[in-house]
Amino acid sequence: MQLFASFVFLALLQSHLGLTAVVKPSVKDITLDIVNGPAAPDGFTRASVLANGTFPGPVITATKGDTLVVKVNNKLTDNTMRRSTSIDFDGVFIDTSNIYNEGSPFVTTCPFGPGTSYTYTLPLGEQTGTFWYHSQLSLQYADGLRGAMIIYGIDIPSLISFGLGGVSDPEDPLAHLYDVDDESTIWTVADWWHNSSVPLFAQYLGNQIIPVADSGLFNGRGRFNGGPLVDYAPVLVTKGKRYRFRIINMSARSDFMISIDNHTMTVIETDGTPTQPMEANIVDVLAGQRYSVVVAANQPIGNYWISEYAVLGGGNPARNLNLNVTLGRGILRYAGAPIQEPTTPMTLGPADPNPVIEGNLRPPPVDFNLTFVTSMTANASSPSGFNTQWNINNIAYVPPVVPTLVKILDGANSSADFNVTENTFVFPANKVIQVTFPPSTEDELHPFHLHGNNFWLIKANNSDTLNEVNPIRRDVAGAGSGGTVVRFTTDKPGPWFFHCHIFWHFNVGLGSVIAGGLEETRERVRPTEAWENLCPAYNALPEDEK
Ligand SMILES: *[C@@H]1O[C@H](CO)[C@@H](O)[C@H](O)[C@H]1NC(C)=O
Ligand SMILES: *[C@@H]1O[C@H](CO)[C@@H](O)[C@H](O)[C@H]1NC(C)=O
Ligand SMILES: *[C@@H]1O[C@H](CO)[C@@H](O)[C@H](O)[C@H]1NC(C)=O
Ligand SMILES: *[C@@H]1O[C@H](CO)[C@@H](O)[C@H](O)[C@H]1NC(C)=O
Ligand SMILES: *[C@@H]1O[C@H](CO)[C@@H](O)[C@H](O)[C@H]1NC(C)=O
Ligand SMILES: *[C@@H]1O[C@H](CO)[C@@H](O)[C@H](O)[C@H]1NC(C)=O
Ligand SMILES: *[C@@H]1O[C@H](CO)[C@@H](O)[C@H](O)[C@H]1NC(C)=O
Ligand SMILES: *[C@@H]1O[C@H](CO)[C@@H](O)[C@H](O)[C@H]1NC(C)=O
Ligand SMILES: *[C@@H]1O[C@H](CO)[C@@H](O)[C@H](O)[C@H]1NC(C)=O
Ligand SMILES: *[C@@H]1O[C@H](CO)[C@@H](O)[C@H](O)[C@H]1NC(C)=O
Ligand SMILES: [Cu+2]
């Protein structure tokens, strides 16, 4: 239903507002002004280094395939803190050709000084997920320069900018697990100091003790012992809906144990990669880590504490009497509940802790299984006309005259629209496909290669076990007498060759095509005239020129 609603919104936006950008990846220009200013997220006002004057900085949102062009204007004037800056977009893959935009001072770049600007150009490619940006210069991010960055699969950012919240990303393979994923579902947790990082760092150099933070912030608000009763940040939910909360730990020191009174969380993403859903009631998030958790608003309408108990990693709270780990929290507020704090006690988390065990997280679950039995036949009367022939499930691949992509652009909708000898397997977009090669009778490894993607190697030929814990990712794996299992997602719509890389085998039939998301392919592919001309020109060639 939600998924359908998102498409309707998209269609509406597209047709009535002429927003071609809604479906087409585009260049997204972002400006960040890095300024000094007062900030008082926990009620104590201190000089800070801020993106656009706020803590956290503005959320940067983008769509898969966008090129982010982030112009950063350094307007820092306060010389009690660092005045140069350099920004790291944490978790975003950067191609080597673009490594100079990676923002690591003195590794890939130099910081830039006050009164100057630098523009980071970041092609986002196929990545989606939960990321963040922060100053990478010295300890400057402890002084405030940190913000969330989310890459969605479709243009949720446009929907958000038109005030259409309550949507979710239909391109997410786990989208069926939740209803809402928008700006209201981003949670940032951060530690916060009342003094600038410059004297605190000097102090640390002198005594080897990391200064204990004054407070823990949830979505930019928190409290410290004896401080004012700053309103905790509410997270608004509607009973009956399921929310994908994207938790980002922007802390510089503390890790946080996150829990919600009377609600469980289902982890579905770690640092930009989907996981098999895992239920827990505590998520321990280290500095820099991100998790997406699904929470069902299935409790009686009311206000519930969200606790973010800060673990100090050896730090002694007695060293900073301002810090009270109980006070780091937010409020999960159901629509219809009074605007007030929960009346239940502030605890440090559930009495029956069931934390996420990181080592037990797994790659996402399988949506579709394929079995590929390889066999060799010598059959002069076979359909392919080949004598020696290699088959997948008894069918030798024969290249069609009309390329698969052309057929898709012309409207092919299912496996039935392709000749059986095309070994073309059609799946919806954004599904998880597992291909099992049962042990073969011949002892030869066929190095199966997937074009344009890579796969988790769940079982290698010479391994006895299915490794769903920490499988490597690669794009060629041998299938032989031991049996092999690979798993991949169809998150890149289009037809991708999946074939034995022994080209002798491949050319007598040991090939297949994995075609994911035919509609999505038609929506996105806009071939050039030069490409359109290739098939007619080839077909017109005399045989001796083919
Ligand atoms: C930051 O502020 C500038 C100047 O007001 C504005 O143009 C820009 O859109 C803001 N950036 C974000 C990400 O909101
Ligand atoms: C910040 O540190 C300086 C140097 O140690 C100290 O003089 C000052 O009182 C501190 N300010 C706060 C608010 O803690
Ligand atoms: C954030 O990471 C820091 C450092 O690892 C950790 O101490 C803190 O508990 C984390 N916060 C959350 C909410 O996980
Ligand atoms: C909610 O959690 C609180 C604190 O753990 C507990 O006292 C209360 O009984 C729970 N309420 C329900 C409805 O389970
Ligand atoms: C921390 O805050 C809680 C909740 O207000 C309070 O009960 C507790 O006494 C505080 N701890 C200290 C050490 O002040
Ligand atoms: C795929 O096959 C595996 C192994 O036989 C099985 O556990 C799983 O349930 C199957 N999944 C689907 C969607 O058929
Ligand atoms: C050869 O191919 C024909 C036509 O598909 C088939 O009927 C026959 O069973 C095949 N013979 C062998 C030995 O595979
Ligand atoms: C494919 O399916 C779409 C949507 O269901 C339909 O509009 C189109 O006509 C179909 N094309 C073919 C070739 O069947
Ligand atoms: C389609 O497959 C049939 C066998 O099912 C074969 O006879 C025919 O040549 C194939 N056509 C093309 C164009 O590959
Ligand atoms: C494939 O694995 C099986 C089972 O471990 C092993 O006997 C065989 O030698 C392997 N094949 C190759 C070519 O390595
Ligand atoms: Cu082979």
Short mmCIF file of N, CA, C and O and ligand atoms in Angstrom, two decimals, residues 442-446 459-464 478-484, ligand 10:
data_model
loop_
_atom_site.label_atom_id
_atom_site.label_comp_id
_atom_site.label_asym_id
_atom_site.label_seq_id
_atom_site.Cartn_x
_atom_site.Cartn_y
_atom_site.Cartn_z
N GLU A 442 31.30 -34.04 -13.27
CA GLU A 442 32.66 -33.87 -13.79
C GLU A 442 33.46 -33.05 -12.79
O GLU A 442 32.91 -32.18 -12.12
N ASP A 443 34.75 -33.36 -12.63
CA ASP A 443 35.51 -32.53 -11.69
C ASP A 443 36.27 -31.44 -12.42
O ASP A 443 37.46 -31.50 -12.63
N GLU A 444 35.51 -30.46 -12.80
CA GLU A 444 36.12 -29.31 -13.43
C GLU A 444 35.42 -28.09 -12.85
O GLU A 444 34.21 -28.10 -12.68
N LEU A 445 36.18 -27.05 -12.51
CA LEU A 445 35.53 -25.86 -11.99
C LEU A 445 35.15 -24.95 -13.16
O LEU A 445 35.99 -24.58 -13.96
N HIS A 446 33.85 -24.64 -13.22
CA HIS A 446 33.42 -23.63 -14.19
C HIS A 446 33.44 -22.28 -13.50
O HIS A 446 32.66 -22.05 -12.57
N LYS A 459 28.86 -20.40 -0.55
CA LYS A 459 29.57 -21.68 -0.43
C LYS A 459 30.53 -21.79 -1.60
O LYS A 459 30.12 -21.75 -2.76
N ALA A 460 31.80 -21.95 -1.27
CA ALA A 460 32.80 -22.18 -2.30
C ALA A 460 32.83 -23.67 -2.62
O ALA A 460 32.43 -24.50 -1.79
N ASN A 461 33.30 -24.03 -3.80
CA ASN A 461 33.32 -25.44 -4.22
C ASN A 461 33.95 -26.34 -3.16
O ASN A 461 33.42 -27.39 -2.85
N ASN A 462 35.08 -25.91 -2.62
CA ASN A 462 35.79 -26.83 -1.73
C ASN A 462 35.51 -26.58 -0.25
O ASN A 462 36.26 -27.01 0.61
N SER A 463 34.39 -25.91 0.03
CA SER A 463 34.02 -25.71 1.42
C SER A 463 32.81 -26.58 1.74
O SER A 463 31.98 -26.84 0.86
N ASP A 464 32.72 -27.03 2.99
CA ASP A 464 31.61 -27.90 3.37
C ASP A 464 30.41 -27.13 3.87
O ASP A 464 29.34 -27.69 4.03
N GLY A 478 34.09 -20.50 -8.87
CA GLY A 478 34.14 -21.79 -9.54
C GLY A 478 33.03 -22.71 -9.07
O GLY A 478 32.79 -22.86 -7.88
N ALA A 479 32.33 -23.36 -10.04
CA ALA A 479 31.30 -24.34 -9.72
C ALA A 479 31.80 -25.70 -10.19
O ALA A 479 32.16 -25.85 -11.36
N GLY A 480 31.82 -26.69 -9.29
CA GLY A 480 32.36 -28.01 -9.66
C GLY A 480 31.78 -29.12 -8.82
O GLY A 480 30.63 -29.05 -8.37
N SER A 481 32.61 -30.12 -8.53
CA SER A 481 32.10 -31.34 -7.89
C SER A 481 31.72 -31.13 -6.43
O SER A 481 31.03 -31.96 -5.84
N GLY A 482 32.16 -30.00 -5.84
CA GLY A 482 31.82 -29.76 -4.43
C GLY A 482 30.50 -29.03 -4.26
O GLY A 482 29.90 -29.06 -3.19
N GLY A 483 30.04 -28.34 -5.30
CA GLY A 483 28.82 -27.53 -5.19
C GLY A 483 29.15 -26.12 -4.76
O GLY A 483 30.06 -25.90 -3.93
N THR A 484 28.44 -25.16 -5.31
CA THR A 484 28.73 -23.74 -5.08
C THR A 484 27.42 -22.98 -4.92
O THR A 484 26.43 -23.33 -5.58
C1 LIG B 10 35.74 -28.98 -5.64
O1 LIG B 10 35.43 -29.34 -4.34
C2 LIG B 10 35.48 -30.74 -4.12
C3 LIG B 10 34.95 -31.00 -2.72
O2 LIG B 10 35.75 -30.35 -1.78
C4 LIG B 10 36.90 -31.22 -4.29
O3 LIG B 10 36.96 -32.62 -4.13
C5 LIG B 10 37.36 -30.86 -5.69
O4 LIG B 10 38.71 -31.19 -5.86
C6 LIG B 10 37.17 -29.40 -5.95
N1 LIG B 10 37.45 -29.14 -7.36
C7 LIG B 10 38.47 -28.38 -7.73
C8 LIG B 10 38.71 -28.33 -9.21
O5 LIG B 10 39.17 -27.78 -6.95
#
